[in-house]
Every structure is written in structure tokens, then in C-alpha cells.
DNA sequence: TCTATCGAACGAACACTGTTCTACGGAGTC
DNA sequence: GACTCCGTAGAACAGTGTTCGTTCGATAGA
């Protein structure tokens, strides 16, 4: 014998809820999944909500808006960066390179997230952990404090911009573009430039497109580190 | 005695047209005006069209879409970069710095346009003119061709990312944010970090925020040029 | 136990976005 | 004059981030 009342017709029944309640962490993880699949341009609150089986308005109970969501995603992604076990000052350059390669690897794996990083100063614990390690290495190598601080900026920018650029080529490849043909096209274009205006670029067309993304990235970091080396106080 | 027929009621009268017909150049210039006023986020086809006293659909007769418009705007803006009168190989470093400062000055004057530049390879004549000059200087200094080609990448990235970052601070200032107080907040945050996890960053809080944007930019270019110097064949 | 409060979740709606589609007018050509 | 082409214009489409108002469930307090 049931004493339950029938449902009031204008009340919206909540679905029998087998889903976990939302958390900020769940929102961020869903955001990263959408980013990885659709890129930053495809990252919409509706898609994130859909990924969680809910509606976009529900996300605002956990993040203040899309900007905050992206910052949280960046910080979460930065946590994937693995650092060397311990600093080895005698090979500081090689270790900085390792960290740079690793950061670039992590960011590149998450589409164009580094546009968010280029936006300014991040103070989350994951980002600061990397910074602390890099600063420690630079100081142990004898680089002055202010130089080390500025170097953090420079390395960060080289990593971020390179990862962003790499993401665009990755997206091209995923969209079916033949990237080799693309670079051939750039080379051919340079080779066809008017001689009187662009003699060097024309002559160096092959050189300009030579080298893959990783080779270019390695070179830029190497150049920057050589420059830093000149500041070592000994 | 007039023989003119009265207007057909369902025909849309065109306004007596004192406006110039649209051209691609006019569209680009209007785009730059909107960019300068509202930033890249405020750059919408509707606003550009409004700037020209027309409707957004009219723009598509002149540009294929918003992406193309932004590329054209970047190329037009790059034309504002003034180069030294002639290359002076004996002071190649100082001249590269002058070009970098000038490029940064121009881009910074146009809000966050360099996000477009970070997107990849630009082949417009204005961009190529700068590249030709820089490559010429590097080669005249004795830097190998492949190194010079890669260096173009690196310098471009440092300029673009720095200009983008600067634009965000400019926007903050325009929005009434006290940027000094903002940096004080960053310094205070670093100073309050847990000692056991972030001893160096905590100790260097003041150093991390020391230095204005131009000083930081100059340093990064200097470091990169010192590194390049080590490749000079002599 | 009952009541009040709060926070999470939800759907509808708003103002806005880039772009396409269709129609029209004007200019040029035959 | 008829036809064609191109630029312009407005309406519409599918989509965006966010706000607003409502409901529900959990919790605290009387």
C-alpha cells in the first residue's frame, strides 16, 4: 500500500541521478578532453557541458567563466611536465634543454593551449614548480639573479610560441593538409621572389624551409642558452 | 514636365550614395581602426562593416573571411616598420636591436595583432622586407646561412610574444587596472609562497617583478644575439 | 520534526558572432 | 534594349558565452 503522492505536473523531475555531482576538477578535465579533440577554437562551454552530460549553465557553479576555465586547464596541463630527479649544475645547459623539451612536449600534446599561457603570469603550483627548478639550475650555474629572472620570461616565450605554432601545423595535418607540400609551396614562393627586392631570401629559399619543428626549437633554445652563458659570473 | 515613374514600393531604394565604393584596402584600414579601438576580441565583421557604414555581408565581396582580413591587417601593419637606411655590418647587433625595437613598437601600437603573426609563416612584401634586411645583416656578420634562417624564427617569436603580452597589459591599463598594484600583488604572492616548496622564488620575489616591459624585451633580444654571436665564422 | 537557507543544477533567453543566401541596383557590353 | 556581372544589402542560419529565474536537495537551527 503506497502513500506516495503523485508528482506535481509542473515540477521538473530531476533525472534519477547516476552521475557524479560536478566538481571544478571534473569541469577542468572535461575541458581538456574537448581541447584535445577540438582545439581551443572548439572549446565551448556547451561542448564541455555536453562532455559532462549537463548544460552549460551548470558549469558556472564551478568556474566563473570561460577565461577561468582555460587558466585552470593550463595549470592542470602544466602538472604533466616531468622534471629531472635532481639538479645537476655541472650540466645545467643540458638539463634546461631537457625541461624545455619536456614542457614543449606536454604543451604540444594539448593543441593550442599555450595561447592562454602567452597571456601573462601564471602563479599556479605546477607552473611555479617548473620555474623554481629552472631558476635553481640557472643560479647554480652562476647566472646572476636578475638575469635568471628575465631568462624565465624568455624561455617561457620561446616554449609557448613554439608550441602554439606546432599546434597549428598539427591541426593542418589532422585536417588532411599535406604539410610537406605546404612547405614546398613556401620554398617555391620564395624562389620566385623578385631578385632586385629579395635577393637573399630568394637565394636561400631551400634553407629557409629546411629543418623540422623540433630542430628549430632546439636551435632557438641552444642560442638562448649560449647567450645566457655569457652572463655567468666566475 | 516629368516623365519619371514613381518608385516601385517593394524595391529597396539605395541611398543616394556619397560613400566611396568599398575596396579591399578600405576594409583592411577599417579593420585596423576597430582593432586599435577594441582589440582583437572586439574585431567583428559587424563592427568593421559599421566603421564603413555598410553591412557585414558586403565585406565578403572583398575578403574571403575574417581570417583573411586579419592576415591582411597584419601585413598592412608590418608596413609601418621603418628599417635603417642601410646595413652596417660592423654594428650588426645594434642594428638588429633597432629593428626588433621598431617592430615591437609598431606591433604594440596595434593591440594584440601579433597573435595572428604567431600563427605561422607570413609571405607578404612588408614582412619579407624586414626578413630580407635582418638576414642580410646576420650574413654580413658572418653568421652561417642555416643559423640565420633559424634566427629569423627565434627573433620573430620573441618579438611577437612580447608584443602580445604587452598588449594585454595595455588593455588592463585602459580598463582602469592599476598595473603597479597588480605587480605588487604578484610580488606579495611570491613572497608568501611556502618556503619548503619554493625557497628561491620566495626569496627572489622582488627580483621576479623587477624591470619594465621594455627592459625585459631588450634583455631577451640581447641574450639571443649573444648566443648567435657564438656561431660567427671567422 | 519542521522551517528556512543556501548552493548546485537546469532550461530559457539574451545579445552577440561569422557566414550564407537571395534579391536588387548599377555599370558595362553586345 | 537586353543581358550579364559584380557589389551591396537585409534576412536568416547555426552557433557562442552568459544571465536569469526556478527547482531541488542538503543542511542547520529552532
Short mmCIF file of C-alpha atoms (C1' of nucleotides) in Angstrom, two decimals:
data_model
loop_
_atom_site.label_atom_id
_atom_site.label_comp_id
_atom_site.label_asym_id
_atom_site.label_seq_id
_atom_site.Cartn_x
_atom_site.Cartn_y
_atom_site.Cartn_z
CA UNK A 1 0.00 0.00 0.00
CA UNK A 2 1.68 3.19 -1.14
CA UNK A 3 1.19 6.57 0.49
CA UNK A 4 3.25 8.44 -2.07
CA UNK A 5 1.67 11.42 -3.70
CA UNK A 6 1.65 11.65 -7.47
CA UNK A 7 4.22 14.13 -8.89
CA UNK A 8 3.12 17.70 -9.31
CA UNK A 9 2.72 18.16 -13.05
CA UNK A 10 4.63 21.47 -13.36
CA UNK A 11 7.59 20.36 -11.28
CA UNK A 12 10.56 19.38 -13.33
CA UNK A 13 11.60 15.92 -12.40
CA UNK A 14 15.32 15.56 -11.91
CA UNK A 15 16.62 12.52 -13.64
CA UNK A 16 17.39 9.60 -11.44
CA UNK A 17 20.90 10.60 -10.94
CA UNK A 18 23.56 8.05 -11.56
CA UNK A 19 26.02 10.82 -12.45
CA UNK A 20 28.56 12.08 -10.04
CA UNK A 21 27.94 15.63 -8.92
CA UNK A 22 30.06 18.14 -10.79
CA UNK A 23 33.28 19.37 -9.31
CA UNK A 24 35.69 22.02 -10.55
CA UNK A 25 38.17 19.22 -11.28
CA UNK A 26 35.65 17.35 -13.40
CA UNK A 27 34.91 20.52 -15.33
CA UNK A 28 38.59 21.13 -15.99
CA UNK A 29 39.21 17.55 -17.09
CA UNK A 30 36.24 17.69 -19.43
CA UNK A 31 37.58 20.97 -20.79
CA UNK A 32 40.92 19.36 -21.53
CA UNK A 33 39.24 16.47 -23.32
CA UNK A 34 37.33 18.92 -25.51
CA UNK A 35 40.52 20.95 -26.13
CA UNK A 36 42.45 17.86 -27.14
CA UNK A 37 39.73 16.84 -29.55
CA UNK A 38 38.58 20.17 -30.98
CA UNK A 39 41.31 22.67 -30.18
CA UNK A 40 40.89 25.96 -28.39
CA UNK A 41 38.51 27.24 -31.05
CA UNK A 42 36.26 24.23 -30.49
CA UNK A 43 36.36 24.69 -26.74
CA UNK A 44 32.89 25.97 -25.95
CA UNK A 45 31.02 25.86 -22.69
CA UNK A 46 28.32 23.86 -24.41
CA UNK A 47 30.76 21.22 -25.52
CA UNK A 48 32.34 20.98 -22.10
CA UNK A 49 28.91 20.66 -20.57
CA UNK A 50 27.95 18.07 -23.12
CA UNK A 51 31.09 16.14 -22.25
CA UNK A 52 29.74 16.03 -18.71
CA UNK A 53 26.18 15.21 -19.66
CA UNK A 54 24.85 18.51 -18.39
CA UNK A 55 24.03 22.01 -19.59
CA UNK A 56 26.37 24.98 -19.96
CA UNK A 57 24.76 26.97 -17.17
CA UNK A 58 25.78 24.27 -14.68
CA UNK A 59 29.45 24.99 -15.26
CA UNK A 60 29.14 28.45 -13.77
CA UNK A 61 28.59 26.98 -10.33
CA UNK A 62 32.22 25.80 -10.55
CA UNK A 63 34.12 28.26 -12.70
CA UNK A 64 33.48 31.94 -13.03
CA UNK A 65 33.64 31.83 -16.80
CA UNK A 66 35.47 30.53 -19.81
CA UNK A 67 38.63 32.50 -19.07
CA UNK A 68 38.96 30.97 -15.64
CA UNK A 69 38.32 27.54 -17.08
CA UNK A 70 41.16 27.95 -19.55
CA UNK A 71 43.55 29.16 -16.86
CA UNK A 72 42.68 26.15 -14.73
CA UNK A 73 43.18 23.84 -17.69
CA UNK A 74 46.61 25.31 -18.36
CA UNK A 75 47.63 24.85 -14.77
CA UNK A 76 46.38 21.30 -14.77
CA UNK A 77 48.26 20.53 -18.01
CA UNK A 78 51.43 22.07 -16.60
CA UNK A 79 51.31 19.43 -13.93
CA UNK A 80 52.15 16.85 -16.60
CA UNK A 81 55.63 18.28 -17.01
CA UNK A 82 58.15 15.89 -15.53
CA UNK A 83 61.27 17.42 -14.10
CA UNK A 84 64.68 15.82 -13.69
CA UNK A 85 65.15 13.99 -10.41
CA UNK A 86 67.62 16.49 -9.12
CA UNK A 87 69.51 19.47 -10.44
CA UNK A 88 72.99 18.80 -11.86
CA UNK A 89 74.72 22.15 -12.06
CA UNK A 90 77.67 20.81 -14.00
CA UNK A 91 75.35 20.11 -16.90
CA UNK A 92 72.91 22.93 -16.38
CA UNK A 93 72.52 23.63 -20.06
CA UNK A 94 71.58 20.08 -20.91
CA UNK A 95 69.11 19.99 -18.05
CA UNK A 96 67.46 23.24 -19.07
CA UNK A 97 67.10 21.76 -22.53
CA UNK A 98 65.52 18.66 -21.07
CA UNK A 99 62.99 20.76 -19.20
CA UNK A 100 62.28 22.85 -22.28
CA UNK A 101 61.81 19.76 -24.43
CA UNK A 102 59.53 18.24 -21.84
CA UNK A 103 57.44 21.40 -21.49
CA UNK A 104 57.18 21.68 -25.22
CA UNK A 105 56.19 18.02 -25.47
CA UNK A 106 53.44 18.41 -22.88
CA UNK A 107 52.02 21.61 -24.31
CA UNK A 108 52.18 20.38 -27.88
CA UNK A 109 50.13 17.36 -26.82
CA UNK A 110 47.31 19.70 -25.84
CA UNK A 111 46.66 21.61 -29.02
CA UNK A 112 46.88 25.39 -28.76
CA UNK A 113 46.65 25.77 -25.01
CA UNK A 114 49.78 27.93 -24.90
CA UNK A 115 47.88 30.91 -26.25
CA UNK A 116 46.47 31.02 -22.73
CA UNK A 117 50.00 30.84 -21.29
CA UNK A 118 51.21 33.67 -23.53
CA UNK A 119 48.57 35.77 -21.89
CA UNK A 120 50.64 36.60 -18.86
CA UNK A 121 51.80 35.49 -15.47
CA UNK A 122 50.69 32.15 -14.12
CA UNK A 123 51.10 31.53 -10.43
CA UNK A 124 49.67 28.03 -10.02
CA UNK A 125 51.77 25.45 -8.14
CA UNK A 126 52.55 23.34 -11.21
CA UNK A 127 53.88 26.27 -13.21
CA UNK A 128 55.81 27.56 -10.21
CA UNK A 129 57.40 24.17 -9.65
CA UNK A 130 58.92 24.29 -13.11
CA UNK A 131 60.01 27.87 -12.59
CA UNK A 132 61.62 27.04 -9.24
CA UNK A 133 63.60 24.23 -10.81
CA UNK A 134 64.80 26.30 -13.76
CA UNK A 135 65.77 29.23 -11.59
CA UNK A 136 67.64 26.89 -9.29
CA UNK A 137 69.65 25.49 -12.18
CA UNK A 138 70.46 28.90 -13.58
CA UNK A 139 71.63 30.19 -10.22
CA UNK A 140 73.69 27.06 -9.57
CA UNK A 141 75.42 27.70 -12.89
CA UNK A 142 76.47 31.14 -11.68
CA UNK A 143 73.97 33.22 -13.57
CA UNK A 144 73.03 36.43 -11.71
CA UNK A 145 69.64 36.60 -10.08
CA UNK A 146 68.13 39.31 -12.25
CA UNK A 147 69.38 37.60 -15.37
CA UNK A 148 67.81 34.34 -14.20
CA UNK A 149 64.51 36.08 -13.61
CA UNK A 150 64.48 37.59 -17.08
CA UNK A 151 65.60 34.29 -18.59
CA UNK A 152 62.48 32.63 -17.24
CA UNK A 153 60.46 35.07 -19.34
CA UNK A 154 62.46 34.42 -22.47
CA UNK A 155 62.47 30.64 -22.23
CA UNK A 156 58.76 30.66 -21.44
CA UNK A 157 58.04 32.73 -24.50
CA UNK A 158 60.13 30.55 -26.79
CA UNK A 159 58.41 27.42 -25.50
CA UNK A 160 54.92 28.86 -25.65
CA UNK A 161 55.18 30.38 -29.08
CA UNK A 162 56.82 27.29 -30.49
CA UNK A 163 54.17 25.01 -29.04
CA UNK A 164 51.44 27.24 -30.39
CA UNK A 165 52.94 27.23 -33.85
CA UNK A 166 53.41 23.47 -33.73
CA UNK A 167 49.77 23.07 -32.79
CA UNK A 168 48.67 24.88 -35.90
CA UNK A 169 50.67 22.54 -38.10
CA UNK A 170 49.31 19.56 -36.21
CA UNK A 171 45.82 20.85 -36.88
CA UNK A 172 46.65 21.25 -40.56
CA UNK A 173 47.85 17.66 -40.73
CA UNK A 174 44.72 16.46 -38.94
CA UNK A 175 42.63 18.38 -41.46
CA UNK A 176 44.30 16.46 -44.25
CA UNK A 177 46.73 19.12 -45.41
CA UNK A 178 49.94 17.78 -46.87
CA UNK A 179 52.38 19.81 -44.81
CA UNK A 180 55.39 18.78 -46.86
CA UNK A 181 53.61 20.14 -49.91
CA UNK A 182 52.83 23.28 -47.92
CA UNK A 183 56.49 23.90 -47.15
CA UNK A 184 57.40 23.08 -50.73
CA UNK A 185 54.94 25.80 -51.69
CA UNK A 186 56.63 28.27 -49.35
CA UNK A 187 60.04 27.37 -50.78
CA UNK A 188 58.79 27.76 -54.33
CA UNK A 189 57.22 31.08 -53.47
CA UNK A 190 60.47 32.36 -52.01
CA UNK A 191 62.37 31.09 -55.04
CA UNK A 192 60.08 33.09 -57.28
CA UNK A 193 60.51 36.38 -55.44
CA UNK A 194 61.81 39.32 -57.50
CA UNK A 195 65.60 39.27 -57.42
CA UNK A 196 66.03 43.03 -57.10
CA UNK A 197 63.95 43.23 -53.91
CA UNK A 198 64.62 39.95 -52.17
CA UNK A 199 67.93 38.54 -53.43
CA UNK A 200 68.88 36.79 -50.18
CA UNK A 201 65.54 35.21 -49.38
CA UNK A 202 65.28 34.09 -52.98
CA UNK A 203 68.72 32.57 -52.89
CA UNK A 204 68.08 30.93 -49.52
CA UNK A 205 64.61 29.57 -50.27
CA UNK A 206 65.63 25.99 -49.54
CA UNK A 207 67.49 26.98 -46.39
CA UNK A 208 64.50 28.91 -45.05
CA UNK A 209 62.23 25.86 -45.05
CA UNK A 210 64.91 23.36 -44.10
CA UNK A 211 64.60 21.69 -40.72
CA UNK A 212 61.65 20.28 -38.82
CA UNK A 213 59.93 21.88 -35.89
CA UNK A 214 61.98 20.10 -33.23
CA UNK A 215 65.26 21.03 -34.86
CA UNK A 216 64.20 24.66 -34.97
CA UNK A 217 63.04 24.60 -31.39
CA UNK A 218 66.29 23.00 -30.19
CA UNK A 219 68.30 25.60 -32.04
CA UNK A 220 66.43 28.53 -30.55
CA UNK A 221 66.85 27.21 -27.03
CA UNK A 222 70.55 26.50 -27.70
CA UNK A 223 71.09 30.07 -28.93
CA UNK A 224 69.34 31.49 -25.90
CA UNK A 225 71.37 29.32 -23.52
CA UNK A 226 74.65 30.27 -25.18
CA UNK A 227 73.69 33.90 -24.66
CA UNK A 228 72.86 33.23 -21.05
CA UNK A 229 76.22 31.55 -20.60
CA UNK A 230 77.95 34.83 -21.30
CA UNK A 231 76.49 36.23 -18.08
CA UNK A 232 77.98 33.59 -15.84
CA UNK A 233 79.99 35.15 -13.06
CA UNK A 234 83.07 33.18 -12.27
CA UNK B 1 7.02 68.09 -67.00
CA UNK B 2 8.43 64.93 -65.51
CA UNK B 3 8.21 61.54 -67.09
CA UNK B 4 9.71 59.69 -64.11
CA UNK B 5 7.76 56.79 -62.82
CA UNK B 6 7.05 56.60 -59.10
CA UNK B 7 9.28 54.09 -57.25
CA UNK B 8 8.06 50.52 -57.05
CA UNK B 9 7.02 50.04 -53.42
CA UNK B 10 8.77 46.71 -52.83
CA UNK B 11 12.07 47.77 -54.37
CA UNK B 12 14.69 48.76 -51.86
CA UNK B 13 15.85 52.25 -52.62
CA UNK B 14 19.59 52.62 -52.48
CA UNK B 15 20.62 55.64 -50.54
CA UNK B 16 21.92 58.50 -52.56
CA UNK B 17 25.41 57.35 -52.39
CA UNK B 18 28.01 59.82 -51.29
CA UNK B 19 30.14 56.99 -49.95
CA UNK B 20 33.13 55.72 -51.80
CA UNK B 21 32.70 52.20 -53.05
CA UNK B 22 34.36 49.62 -50.84
CA UNK B 23 37.80 48.35 -51.66
CA UNK B 24 39.89 45.66 -50.00
CA UNK B 25 42.20 48.43 -48.74
CA UNK B 26 39.31 50.31 -47.15
CA UNK B 27 38.15 47.14 -45.45
CA UNK B 28 41.61 46.47 -44.06
CA UNK B 29 42.02 50.04 -42.83
CA UNK B 30 38.63 49.92 -41.13
CA UNK B 31 39.63 46.61 -39.56
CA UNK B 32 42.78 48.20 -38.16
CA UNK B 33 40.78 51.09 -36.71
CA UNK B 34 38.44 48.65 -34.98
CA UNK B 35 41.41 46.58 -33.76
CA UNK B 36 43.12 49.64 -32.33
CA UNK B 37 39.97 50.68 -30.52
CA UNK B 38 38.52 47.35 -29.40
CA UNK B 39 41.34 44.81 -29.63
CA UNK B 40 41.27 41.55 -31.50
CA UNK B 41 38.37 40.28 -29.40
CA UNK B 42 36.31 43.28 -30.37
CA UNK B 43 37.18 42.86 -34.03
CA UNK B 44 33.95 41.60 -35.54
CA UNK B 45 32.79 41.75 -39.11
CA UNK B 46 29.79 43.77 -37.95
CA UNK B 47 31.99 46.38 -36.34
CA UNK B 48 34.25 46.64 -39.35
CA UNK B 49 31.21 47.00 -41.58
CA UNK B 50 29.75 49.59 -39.26
CA UNK B 51 33.03 51.50 -39.41
CA UNK B 52 32.45 51.68 -43.17
CA UNK B 53 28.77 52.49 -42.94
CA UNK B 54 27.73 49.24 -44.55
CA UNK B 55 26.63 45.73 -43.58
CA UNK B 56 28.82 42.74 -42.76
CA UNK B 57 27.80 40.80 -45.85
CA UNK B 58 29.35 43.49 -48.05
CA UNK B 59 32.81 42.72 -46.71
CA UNK B 60 32.78 39.27 -48.26
CA UNK B 61 32.99 40.76 -51.72
CA UNK B 62 36.50 41.93 -50.76
CA UNK B 63 37.88 39.39 -48.27
CA UNK B 64 37.16 35.72 -48.11
CA UNK B 65 36.51 35.80 -44.38
CA UNK B 66 37.69 37.08 -41.06
CA UNK B 67 40.91 35.07 -41.11
CA UNK B 68 41.97 36.62 -44.38
CA UNK B 69 41.07 40.05 -43.09
CA UNK B 70 43.33 39.60 -40.10
CA UNK B 71 46.22 38.39 -42.25
CA UNK B 72 45.82 41.41 -44.50
CA UNK B 73 45.72 43.69 -41.49
CA UNK B 74 48.93 42.18 -40.12
CA UNK B 75 50.67 42.66 -43.44
CA UNK B 76 49.49 46.24 -43.67
CA UNK B 77 50.66 46.96 -40.13
CA UNK B 78 54.05 45.38 -40.84
CA UNK B 79 54.50 48.04 -43.48
CA UNK B 80 54.80 50.60 -40.70
CA UNK B 81 58.11 49.13 -39.59
CA UNK B 82 60.90 51.51 -40.54
CA UNK B 83 64.24 49.95 -41.30
CA UNK B 84 67.68 51.53 -41.00
CA UNK B 85 68.82 53.34 -44.11
CA UNK B 86 71.48 50.83 -44.88
CA UNK B 87 73.02 47.83 -43.23
CA UNK B 88 76.13 48.44 -41.13
CA UNK B 89 77.77 45.08 -40.61
CA UNK B 90 80.27 46.39 -38.11
CA UNK B 91 77.42 47.12 -35.72
CA UNK B 92 75.12 44.32 -36.73
CA UNK B 93 73.97 43.61 -33.20
CA UNK B 94 72.91 47.16 -32.55
CA UNK B 95 71.08 47.28 -35.85
CA UNK B 96 69.22 44.03 -35.21
CA UNK B 97 68.19 45.51 -31.89
CA UNK B 98 66.96 48.65 -33.62
CA UNK B 99 64.85 46.58 -35.98
CA UNK B 100 63.50 44.49 -33.12
CA UNK B 101 62.63 47.58 -31.09
CA UNK B 102 60.94 49.13 -34.07
CA UNK B 103 58.93 46.00 -34.88
CA UNK B 104 57.90 45.72 -31.27
CA UNK B 105 56.92 49.38 -31.22
CA UNK B 106 54.76 49.02 -34.30
CA UNK B 107 53.04 45.82 -33.21
CA UNK B 108 52.48 47.05 -29.68
CA UNK B 109 50.73 50.08 -31.12
CA UNK B 110 48.14 47.77 -32.65
CA UNK B 111 46.83 45.84 -29.68
CA UNK B 112 47.08 42.06 -29.90
CA UNK B 113 47.60 41.71 -33.64
CA UNK B 114 50.66 39.52 -33.12
CA UNK B 115 48.52 36.56 -32.20
CA UNK B 116 47.87 36.47 -35.94
CA UNK B 117 51.60 36.61 -36.60
CA UNK B 118 52.29 33.78 -34.19
CA UNK B 119 50.02 31.71 -36.33
CA UNK B 120 52.67 30.88 -38.88
CA UNK B 121 54.54 31.96 -41.94
CA UNK B 122 53.74 35.32 -43.49
CA UNK B 123 54.89 35.95 -47.01
CA UNK B 124 53.61 39.46 -47.67
CA UNK B 125 56.07 42.02 -49.08
CA UNK B 126 56.23 44.10 -45.91
CA UNK B 127 57.10 41.16 -43.70
CA UNK B 128 59.57 39.86 -46.25
CA UNK B 129 61.28 43.23 -46.47
CA UNK B 130 62.07 43.10 -42.77
CA UNK B 131 63.21 39.49 -43.06
CA UNK B 132 65.49 40.33 -46.01
CA UNK B 133 67.12 43.13 -44.06
CA UNK B 134 67.67 41.02 -40.95
CA UNK B 135 69.05 38.07 -42.89
CA UNK B 136 71.37 40.41 -44.74
CA UNK B 137 72.75 41.78 -41.50
CA UNK B 138 73.22 38.36 -39.98
CA UNK B 139 75.05 37.06 -43.03
CA UNK B 140 77.22 40.16 -43.22
CA UNK B 141 78.22 39.49 -39.63
CA UNK B 142 79.47 36.07 -40.61
CA UNK B 143 76.61 34.00 -39.28
CA UNK B 144 76.04 30.81 -41.32
CA UNK B 145 73.04 30.67 -43.59
CA UNK B 146 71.11 27.96 -41.79
CA UNK B 147 71.71 29.67 -38.46
CA UNK B 148 70.47 32.95 -39.92
CA UNK B 149 67.32 31.23 -41.19
CA UNK B 150 66.58 29.73 -37.80
CA UNK B 151 67.39 33.01 -36.08
CA UNK B 152 64.63 34.70 -38.04
CA UNK B 153 62.21 32.28 -36.41
CA UNK B 154 63.53 32.92 -32.91
CA UNK B 155 63.63 36.69 -33.15
CA UNK B 156 60.15 36.73 -34.67
CA UNK B 157 58.81 34.65 -31.82
CA UNK B 158 60.40 36.82 -29.16
CA UNK B 159 59.02 39.97 -30.77
CA UNK B 160 55.54 38.56 -31.34
CA UNK B 161 55.09 37.02 -27.92
CA UNK B 162 56.45 40.10 -26.20
CA UNK B 163 54.16 42.41 -28.14
CA UNK B 164 51.19 40.21 -27.39
CA UNK B 165 51.96 40.20 -23.70
CA UNK B 166 52.48 43.95 -23.71
CA UNK B 167 49.11 44.39 -25.38
CA UNK B 168 47.38 42.59 -22.57
CA UNK B 169 48.91 44.91 -20.01
CA UNK B 170 47.99 47.90 -22.15
CA UNK B 171 44.43 46.66 -22.19
CA UNK B 172 44.48 46.26 -18.42
CA UNK B 173 45.66 49.83 -18.02
CA UNK B 174 42.98 51.06 -20.41
CA UNK B 175 40.41 49.17 -18.37
CA UNK B 176 41.48 51.10 -15.31
CA UNK B 177 43.58 48.42 -13.69
CA UNK B 178 46.45 49.74 -11.59
CA UNK B 179 49.22 47.68 -13.13
CA UNK B 180 51.77 48.68 -10.49
CA UNK B 181 49.40 47.35 -7.86
CA UNK B 182 48.99 44.23 -9.96
CA UNK B 183 52.73 43.57 -9.98
CA UNK B 184 52.92 44.37 -6.28
CA UNK B 185 50.30 41.68 -5.82
CA UNK B 186 52.40 39.20 -7.78
CA UNK B 187 55.45 40.07 -5.69
CA UNK B 188 53.49 39.69 -2.47
CA UNK B 189 52.08 36.38 -3.62
CA UNK B 190 55.57 35.07 -4.39
CA UNK B 191 56.83 36.33 -1.03
CA UNK B 192 54.10 34.37 0.70
CA UNK B 193 54.87 31.08 -1.02
CA UNK B 194 55.70 28.13 1.24
CA UNK B 195 59.41 28.15 1.95
CA UNK B 196 59.86 24.41 1.74
CA UNK B 197 58.47 24.18 -1.80
CA UNK B 198 59.54 27.46 -3.37
CA UNK B 199 62.53 28.83 -1.48
CA UNK B 200 64.16 30.56 -4.46
CA UNK B 201 61.05 32.16 -5.94
CA UNK B 202 60.07 33.30 -2.48
CA UNK B 203 63.48 34.78 -1.86
CA UNK B 204 63.54 36.40 -5.29
CA UNK B 205 60.01 37.81 -5.27
CA UNK B 206 61.19 41.38 -5.77
CA UNK B 207 63.64 40.36 -8.49
CA UNK B 208 60.97 38.45 -10.40
CA UNK B 209 58.79 41.52 -10.87
CA UNK B 210 61.63 43.98 -11.26
CA UNK B 211 62.03 45.66 -14.60
CA UNK B 212 59.54 47.11 -17.06
CA UNK B 213 58.42 45.52 -20.28
CA UNK B 214 61.00 47.27 -22.47
CA UNK B 215 63.85 46.29 -20.21
CA UNK B 216 62.76 42.68 -20.31
CA UNK B 217 62.37 42.74 -24.07
CA UNK B 218 65.80 44.31 -24.58
CA UNK B 219 67.37 41.69 -22.37
CA UNK B 220 65.82 38.78 -24.20
CA UNK B 221 66.97 40.08 -27.57
CA UNK B 222 70.45 40.75 -26.15
CA UNK B 223 70.70 37.21 -24.85
CA UNK B 224 69.61 35.77 -28.17
CA UNK B 225 72.09 37.92 -30.07
CA UNK B 226 74.94 36.93 -27.78
CA UNK B 227 74.09 33.33 -28.48
CA UNK B 228 74.02 33.99 -32.19
CA UNK B 229 77.40 35.64 -31.94
CA UNK B 230 78.93 32.33 -30.90
CA UNK B 231 78.14 30.95 -34.36
CA UNK B 232 80.10 33.57 -36.24
CA UNK B 233 82.60 32.01 -38.57
CA UNK B 234 85.79 33.96 -38.63
"C1'" DT C 1 10.03 17.39 13.03
"C1'" DC C 2 9.58 21.47 10.67
"C1'" DT C 3 11.26 25.55 8.52
"C1'" DA C 4 14.49 28.45 6.39
"C1'" DT C 5 18.55 28.98 3.83
"C1'" DC C 6 21.99 28.01 0.60
"C1'" DG C 7 24.20 26.12 -3.27
"C1'" DA C 8 24.08 23.19 -7.34
"C1'" DA C 9 21.81 22.24 -11.41
"C1'" DC C 10 18.77 23.33 -15.15
"C1'" DG C 11 16.27 25.38 -19.19
"C1'" DA C 12 15.06 29.51 -21.45
"C1'" DA C 13 16.51 33.56 -23.11
"C1'" DC C 14 19.52 37.31 -24.34
"C1'" DA C 15 22.90 39.74 -27.07
"C1'" DC C 16 26.14 38.71 -29.93
"C1'" DT C 17 29.19 36.13 -33.72
"C1'" DG C 18 30.77 34.63 -38.79
"C1'" DT C 19 28.78 33.44 -42.72
"C1'" DT C 20 25.45 32.24 -46.44
"C1'" DC C 21 21.56 33.09 -49.27
"C1'" DT C 22 18.59 35.77 -52.04
"C1'" DA C 23 17.31 39.95 -54.18
"C1'" DC C 24 18.27 44.24 -56.20
"C1'" DG C 25 20.62 48.05 -58.48
"C1'" DG C 26 24.05 49.83 -61.36
"C1'" DA C 27 27.52 49.53 -64.82
"C1'" DG C 28 29.33 47.60 -68.86
"C1'" DT C 29 28.96 45.02 -73.16
"C1'" DC C 30 26.85 43.49 -77.31
"C1'" DG D 1 17.26 47.40 -75.22
"C1'" DA D 2 18.66 43.04 -73.30
"C1'" DC D 3 21.78 40.57 -70.87
"C1'" DT D 4 25.49 39.69 -67.66
"C1'" DC D 5 28.29 40.51 -63.86
"C1'" DC D 6 29.54 42.38 -59.57
"C1'" DG D 7 28.90 44.85 -55.39
"C1'" DT D 8 25.72 45.80 -51.78
"C1'" DA D 9 22.03 44.87 -48.60
"C1'" DG D 10 18.96 42.55 -45.39
"C1'" DA D 11 17.31 38.36 -43.56
"C1'" DA D 12 18.38 34.23 -41.78
"C1'" DC D 13 21.06 30.41 -40.01
"C1'" DA D 14 23.76 27.94 -36.64
"C1'" DG D 15 26.46 28.87 -33.25
"C1'" DT D 16 28.71 31.49 -28.81
"C1'" DG D 17 29.21 32.99 -23.53
"C1'" DT D 18 26.48 34.29 -20.12
"C1'" DT D 19 22.49 35.67 -17.21
"C1'" DC D 20 18.08 34.97 -15.17
"C1'" DG D 21 14.62 32.62 -12.78
"C1'" DT D 22 13.26 28.23 -10.98
"C1'" DT D 23 13.59 23.82 -8.74
"C1'" DC D 24 15.56 20.52 -5.85
"C1'" DG D 25 18.32 18.57 -2.30
"C1'" DA D 26 21.13 19.08 1.68
"C1'" DT D 27 21.97 21.21 5.92
"C1'" DA D 28 21.44 23.89 10.01
"C1'" DG D 29 18.77 25.73 13.53
"C1'" DA D 30 14.70 26.21 16.40
#
